Amino acid sequence: MKYVLVTGGVVSGLGKGVTASSIGLLLKSCGLRVTSIKIDPYLNTDAGTMSPFEHGEVFVLDDGGEVDLDLGNYERFLDITLTRENNITTGKIYQSIIDKERKGDYLGKTVQVVPHITDEIQEWIERAAMIPVDGKEGPADVCVIELGGTIGDIESMPFIEALGQFSYRVGTGNFCLVHVSLVPVLSVVGEQKTKPTQHSVRGLRGLGLTPNILACRSTKALDDNVKEKLSQFCHVPAENIVTLYDVPNIWHIPLLLRDQKAHEAILKGLNLLGIAREPDLTEWTARTKNYDMLHDPVKIAMVGKYVGLTDSYLSVLKALLHASVHHRKKLVVEWVEASHLEDITAEEDPNTFKAAWNHLKGADGILVPGGFGDRGVQGKILAAKYARESNVPFLGICLGMQIAVIEYARSVLGLHNANSIEFDPKTSNPCVIFMPEGSKTHMGGTMRLGTRRTYLKVPDCKSAKLYGDATFVDERHRHRYEVNPDMISELEAAGMSFVGRDESGRRMEIVELPSHPFFIGVQFHPEFKSRTGKPSALFSGLIAASCGELDELLNKSSHVSKVVGSGISNGKATYNGHQNGSYFNALNGSLNGVCVNGNGVHH
């Protein structure tokens, strides 16, 4: 096994995750099998209990692991399926050590950071690196490891020590360190400053790790004299110093690395030059160029409660981008704070209220993503009502599906106090209830998590057609509340159709309004399986409906190859989370290059 370690210096947020993903893609394009590990130095055992404002979205894996959003980047770039073992946290390491100590595994020895913690980290890395993640048997050729945080952080010190020991143990030719650093340009003098990177590398070397490659973030390509200076002071060959300068979207990053021969430096450091082929990024290059040329907009209103930090909805945005690029549309996201749609905002801040409604009404389609807590719920209900009554394409995910059911019960059934017991435990008309198997005392890892099967009960519904007439689909879940099965007959009698259910038939997974052009709610999170070249079926449906191409998409979908991963059931297709890549051809997304609020600003 060969290892590539990606670290970061100077400041956080330089793009270590994108760099690690791009390195993995580049190595994969050279014919190597690649896996990934993300190390997060926080004490939480996983990302499940952290606020999206604190750490961005919680990415959910097939096995139910709640992990850092960077693992979503790895999966999308590399088209792999990771496990919870591929995300290492300080909490997991210490919990494992304490469990062993309580069982007496250390035979009375004093348990210390060195060697016990550091040994546990190394053993975890080796164990996780051996797990097949690409559907093939046996381990990968290269494991790309990203160390979260910034060099010098107190919490990452045990990992730095462990990785220093690890590089020595696996030996030269099996370990390559890529250090991502910042080369700022001060506006006063206008020149690229190397001192921050010098100090960062000096700190890294002082901790026992020597970088083989420097990946320098800057606004423009590094000048030759700057490279020479960095080479002299950081003890890195000039040809091993690459610039990750600002680009229109992150799909350019693998191309930047290839053009600067980063793969040759990595392959040389790993003794793989004679084994790997030249990188083939023909398809990736074509997609990147196509995306840069998009100009016809499709405007989607994102109605949420975490819009202050767009990373809270990263996978949703990327899934939207995959679908919009497939339909050759430029995605424009209208961020709508859900609470701004409510009457209380109209009283306290009429201008904000008016602006929110203008954004909502000016959109081609509306998406209500998942979330927790009661803030902004009424605004989401109003957004669903507007979409239903105005025939605007609507997609509700998790909580978005639940509020669509609540709105329908209130407006159509006349149950004005209908609610979720999450928001009103004493409601007399509980449309959404707590799952029977859920825990009310513990938060972490107690939801319905990971890939679960949904059976499509209505063959000619829009969802089934979008999924290629599949009889069932496997999608990832993350919820602890569900639609009340005792109210289904009443809701369906009033025109709502629950077209997808679990194996028991009592857990509602997909709801549609047959009389509406496109109104779909799902209990699962289809965004987590959207991939490069394989956009999520439901997101493709939303984008198609929003730009007037739904009928064409539904007709084509029925002719798509219907066997995707899971095999055949009852002579019809099964579905494993995304459309077959032979038909759908989209890009891995990012916020870069996505217009927001329709003002032409690029992020």
mmCIF file of N, CA and C in Angstrom, residues 102-169:
data_model
loop_
_atom_site.group_PDB
_atom_site.id
_atom_site.type_symbol
_atom_site.label_atom_id
_atom_site.label_comp_id
_atom_site.label_asym_id
_atom_site.label_seq_id
_atom_site.Cartn_x
_atom_site.Cartn_y
_atom_site.Cartn_z
ATOM 1 N N ARG A 102 -10.213 -0.551 29.627
ATOM 2 C CA ARG A 102 -11.204 -1.082 30.569
ATOM 3 C C ARG A 102 -11.269 -2.614 30.518
ATOM 4 N N LYS A 103 -10.966 -3.166 29.350
ATOM 5 C CA LYS A 103 -10.982 -4.625 29.215
ATOM 6 C C LYS A 103 -9.677 -5.251 29.688
ATOM 7 N N GLY A 104 -8.675 -4.417 29.994
ATOM 8 C CA GLY A 104 -7.403 -4.935 30.477
ATOM 9 C C GLY A 104 -6.443 -5.334 29.377
ATOM 10 N N ASP A 105 -6.662 -4.809 28.177
ATOM 11 C CA ASP A 105 -5.814 -5.207 27.046
ATOM 12 C C ASP A 105 -4.369 -4.746 27.188
ATOM 13 N N TYR A 106 -4.131 -3.735 28.014
ATOM 14 C CA TYR A 106 -2.769 -3.203 28.129
ATOM 15 C C TYR A 106 -1.984 -3.824 29.285
ATOM 16 N N LEU A 107 -2.582 -4.810 29.940
ATOM 17 C CA LEU A 107 -1.880 -5.621 30.945
ATOM 18 C C LEU A 107 -1.230 -4.772 32.032
ATOM 19 N N GLY A 108 -1.960 -3.780 32.524
ATOM 20 C CA GLY A 108 -1.477 -2.994 33.652
ATOM 21 C C GLY A 108 -0.542 -1.860 33.305
ATOM 22 N N LYS A 109 -0.203 -1.677 32.028
ATOM 23 C CA LYS A 109 0.701 -0.587 31.651
ATOM 24 C C LYS A 109 0.006 0.763 31.764
ATOM 25 N N THR A 110 0.800 1.804 31.960
ATOM 26 C CA THR A 110 0.283 3.165 31.942
ATOM 27 C C THR A 110 -0.054 3.530 30.496
ATOM 28 N N VAL A 111 -1.304 3.902 30.241
ATOM 29 C CA VAL A 111 -1.731 4.219 28.871
ATOM 30 C C VAL A 111 -1.377 5.670 28.574
ATOM 31 N N GLN A 112 -0.620 5.884 27.496
ATOM 32 C CA GLN A 112 -0.108 7.213 27.174
ATOM 33 C C GLN A 112 -0.350 7.546 25.693
ATOM 34 N N VAL A 113 -0.166 8.842 25.393
ATOM 35 C CA VAL A 113 -0.327 9.283 24.008
ATOM 36 C C VAL A 113 0.670 8.558 23.117
ATOM 37 N N VAL A 114 1.918 8.507 23.567
ATOM 38 C CA VAL A 114 2.942 7.715 22.878
ATOM 39 C C VAL A 114 3.359 6.584 23.824
ATOM 40 N N PRO A 115 3.175 5.336 23.474
ATOM 41 C CA PRO A 115 2.900 4.849 22.111
ATOM 42 C C PRO A 115 1.450 4.472 21.822
ATOM 43 N N HIS A 116 0.562 4.482 22.848
ATOM 44 C CA HIS A 116 -0.745 3.847 22.662
ATOM 45 C C HIS A 116 -1.653 4.592 21.685
ATOM 46 N N ILE A 117 -1.777 5.915 21.868
ATOM 47 C CA ILE A 117 -2.613 6.697 20.957
ATOM 48 C C ILE A 117 -2.030 6.677 19.545
ATOM 49 N N THR A 118 -0.749 6.920 19.447
ATOM 50 C CA THR A 118 -0.120 6.979 18.127
ATOM 51 C C THR A 118 -0.165 5.616 17.421
ATOM 52 N N ASP A 119 -0.006 4.535 18.180
ATOM 53 C CA ASP A 119 -0.107 3.200 17.574
ATOM 54 C C ASP A 119 -1.532 2.932 17.081
ATOM 55 N N GLU A 120 -2.506 3.358 17.870
ATOM 56 C CA GLU A 120 -3.909 3.150 17.483
ATOM 57 C C GLU A 120 -4.223 3.893 16.182
ATOM 58 N N ILE A 121 -3.706 5.115 16.063
ATOM 59 C CA ILE A 121 -3.921 5.896 14.841
ATOM 60 C C ILE A 121 -3.332 5.171 13.635
ATOM 61 N N GLN A 122 -2.105 4.698 13.769
ATOM 62 C CA GLN A 122 -1.452 4.006 12.651
ATOM 63 C C GLN A 122 -2.178 2.713 12.287
ATOM 64 N N GLU A 123 -2.616 1.972 13.288
ATOM 65 C CA GLU A 123 -3.337 0.730 13.016
ATOM 66 C C GLU A 123 -4.666 1.016 12.315
ATOM 67 N N TRP A 124 -5.328 2.108 12.729
ATOM 68 C CA TRP A 124 -6.616 2.473 12.120
ATOM 69 C C TRP A 124 -6.396 2.838 10.648
ATOM 70 N N ILE A 125 -5.366 3.615 10.369
ATOM 71 C CA ILE A 125 -5.068 4.001 8.984
ATOM 72 C C ILE A 125 -4.832 2.769 8.129
ATOM 73 N N GLU A 126 -4.005 1.864 8.610
ATOM 74 C CA GLU A 126 -3.704 0.663 7.828
ATOM 75 C C GLU A 126 -4.939 -0.203 7.624
ATOM 76 N N ARG A 127 -5.767 -0.279 8.652
ATOM 77 C CA ARG A 127 -6.985 -1.094 8.555
ATOM 78 C C ARG A 127 -7.975 -0.481 7.555
ATOM 79 N N ALA A 128 -8.188 0.842 7.659
ATOM 80 C CA ALA A 128 -9.142 1.516 6.774
ATOM 81 C C ALA A 128 -8.656 1.521 5.326
ATOM 82 N N ALA A 129 -7.337 1.637 5.140
ATOM 83 C CA ALA A 129 -6.783 1.684 3.782
ATOM 84 C C ALA A 129 -7.008 0.373 3.037
ATOM 85 N N MET A 130 -7.197 -0.731 3.752
ATOM 86 C CA MET A 130 -7.351 -2.040 3.123
ATOM 87 C C MET A 130 -8.795 -2.326 2.701
ATOM 88 N N ILE A 131 -9.739 -1.470 3.114
ATOM 89 C CA ILE A 131 -11.149 -1.725 2.795
ATOM 90 C C ILE A 131 -11.420 -1.373 1.334
ATOM 91 N N PRO A 132 -11.923 -2.317 0.522
ATOM 92 C CA PRO A 132 -12.246 -1.997 -0.879
ATOM 93 C C PRO A 132 -13.403 -0.995 -0.943
ATOM 94 N N VAL A 133 -13.263 0.039 -1.759
ATOM 95 C CA VAL A 133 -14.288 1.080 -1.838
ATOM 96 C C VAL A 133 -14.779 1.313 -3.263
ATOM 97 N N ASP A 134 -14.231 0.582 -4.236
ATOM 98 C CA ASP A 134 -14.593 0.822 -5.630
ATOM 99 C C ASP A 134 -15.358 -0.334 -6.256
ATOM 100 N N GLY A 135 -15.879 -1.234 -5.430
ATOM 101 C CA GLY A 135 -16.656 -2.348 -5.951
ATOM 102 C C GLY A 135 -15.827 -3.525 -6.421
ATOM 103 N N LYS A 136 -14.504 -3.413 -6.347
ATOM 104 C CA LYS A 136 -13.620 -4.504 -6.748
ATOM 105 C C LYS A 136 -13.079 -5.213 -5.509
ATOM 106 N N GLU A 137 -12.570 -6.413 -5.712
ATOM 107 C CA GLU A 137 -12.013 -7.163 -4.590
ATOM 108 C C GLU A 137 -10.584 -6.726 -4.317
ATOM 109 N N GLY A 138 -10.197 -6.848 -3.041
ATOM 110 C CA GLY A 138 -8.830 -6.520 -2.654
ATOM 111 C C GLY A 138 -8.636 -5.041 -2.397
ATOM 112 N N PRO A 139 -7.526 -4.692 -1.747
ATOM 113 C CA PRO A 139 -7.267 -3.292 -1.382
ATOM 114 C C PRO A 139 -6.874 -2.439 -2.579
ATOM 115 N N ALA A 140 -6.942 -1.126 -2.392
ATOM 116 C CA ALA A 140 -6.537 -0.171 -3.423
ATOM 117 C C ALA A 140 -5.018 -0.118 -3.527
ATOM 118 N N ASP A 141 -4.526 0.602 -4.526
ATOM 119 C CA ASP A 141 -3.088 0.784 -4.695
ATOM 120 C C ASP A 141 -2.561 1.939 -3.857
ATOM 121 N N VAL A 142 -3.362 3.002 -3.755
ATOM 122 C CA VAL A 142 -2.923 4.215 -3.065
ATOM 123 C C VAL A 142 -4.025 4.693 -2.134
ATOM 124 N N CYS A 143 -3.647 5.112 -0.941
ATOM 125 C CA CYS A 143 -4.585 5.717 0.009
ATOM 126 C C CYS A 143 -4.217 7.184 0.191
ATOM 127 N N VAL A 144 -5.158 8.070 -0.109
ATOM 128 C CA VAL A 144 -4.950 9.500 0.084
ATOM 129 C C VAL A 144 -5.529 9.886 1.443
ATOM 130 N N ILE A 145 -4.680 10.411 2.319
ATOM 131 C CA ILE A 145 -5.081 10.777 3.682
ATOM 132 C C ILE A 145 -5.080 12.294 3.803
ATOM 133 N N GLU A 146 -6.189 12.851 4.260
ATOM 134 C CA GLU A 146 -6.240 14.292 4.524
ATOM 135 C C GLU A 146 -6.266 14.526 6.032
ATOM 136 N N LEU A 147 -5.331 15.303 6.533
ATOM 137 C CA LEU A 147 -5.311 15.687 7.943
ATOM 138 C C LEU A 147 -6.017 17.022 8.089
ATOM 139 N N GLY A 148 -7.148 17.026 8.782
ATOM 140 C CA GLY A 148 -7.912 18.250 8.969
ATOM 141 C C GLY A 148 -7.199 19.242 9.875
ATOM 142 N N GLY A 149 -7.655 20.482 9.821
ATOM 143 C CA GLY A 149 -7.038 21.523 10.637
ATOM 144 C C GLY A 149 -5.792 22.084 9.987
ATOM 145 N N THR A 150 -5.031 22.814 10.790
ATOM 146 C CA THR A 150 -3.833 23.503 10.311
ATOM 147 C C THR A 150 -2.633 23.081 11.143
ATOM 148 N N ILE A 151 -1.490 22.938 10.498
ATOM 149 C CA ILE A 151 -0.272 22.559 11.217
ATOM 150 C C ILE A 151 -0.011 23.549 12.351
ATOM 151 N N GLY A 152 0.205 23.009 13.556
ATOM 152 C CA GLY A 152 0.401 23.849 14.730
ATOM 153 C C GLY A 152 -0.774 23.797 15.693
ATOM 154 N N ASP A 153 -1.937 23.287 15.221
ATOM 155 C CA ASP A 153 -3.092 23.155 16.103
ATOM 156 C C ASP A 153 -2.785 22.152 17.221
ATOM 157 N N ILE A 154 -3.185 22.491 18.429
ATOM 158 C CA ILE A 154 -2.917 21.613 19.569
ATOM 159 C C ILE A 154 -3.583 20.253 19.382
ATOM 160 N N GLU A 155 -4.840 20.263 18.936
ATOM 161 C CA GLU A 155 -5.583 19.004 18.878
ATOM 162 C C GLU A 155 -5.047 18.019 17.848
ATOM 163 N N SER A 156 -4.284 18.504 16.866
ATOM 164 C CA SER A 156 -3.786 17.595 15.835
ATOM 165 C C SER A 156 -2.414 17.010 16.163
ATOM 166 N N MET A 157 -1.819 17.405 17.273
ATOM 167 C CA MET A 157 -0.458 16.958 17.599
ATOM 168 C C MET A 157 -0.302 15.431 17.683
ATOM 169 N N PRO A 158 -1.230 14.699 18.322
ATOM 170 C CA PRO A 158 -1.056 13.236 18.342
ATOM 171 C C PRO A 158 -1.058 12.632 16.934
ATOM 172 N N PHE A 159 -1.853 13.215 16.030
ATOM 173 C CA PHE A 159 -1.898 12.695 14.664
ATOM 174 C C PHE A 159 -0.608 13.013 13.915
ATOM 175 N N ILE A 160 -0.057 14.203 14.146
ATOM 176 C CA ILE A 160 1.214 14.567 13.509
ATOM 177 C C ILE A 160 2.311 13.604 13.957
ATOM 178 N N GLU A 161 2.356 13.343 15.251
ATOM 179 C CA GLU A 161 3.366 12.412 15.775
ATOM 180 C C GLU A 161 3.167 11.023 15.188
ATOM 181 N N ALA A 162 1.916 10.584 15.154
ATOM 182 C CA ALA A 162 1.630 9.252 14.616
ATOM 183 C C ALA A 162 2.007 9.161 13.144
ATOM 184 N N LEU A 163 1.705 10.202 12.374
ATOM 185 C CA LEU A 163 2.011 10.182 10.943
ATOM 186 C C LEU A 163 3.512 10.277 10.693
ATOM 187 N N GLY A 164 4.233 10.969 11.594
ATOM 188 C CA GLY A 164 5.691 10.990 11.497
ATOM 189 C C GLY A 164 6.263 9.601 11.698
ATOM 190 N N GLN A 165 5.763 8.908 12.718
ATOM 191 C CA GLN A 165 6.187 7.528 12.945
ATOM 192 C C GLN A 165 5.791 6.632 11.769
ATOM 193 N N PHE A 166 4.601 6.869 11.263
ATOM 194 C CA PHE A 166 4.062 6.051 10.180
ATOM 195 C C PHE A 166 4.907 6.177 8.910
ATOM 196 N N SER A 167 5.304 7.413 8.576
ATOM 197 C CA SER A 167 6.120 7.629 7.372
ATOM 198 C C SER A 167 7.463 6.924 7.495
ATOM 199 N N TYR A 168 8.016 6.919 8.693
ATOM 200 C CA TYR A 168 9.289 6.232 8.933
ATOM 201 C C TYR A 168 9.108 4.720 8.834
ATOM 202 N N ARG A 169 7.967 4.236 9.363
ATOM 203 C CA ARG A 169 7.744 2.789 9.415
ATOM 204 C C ARG A 169 7.466 2.199 8.032
#
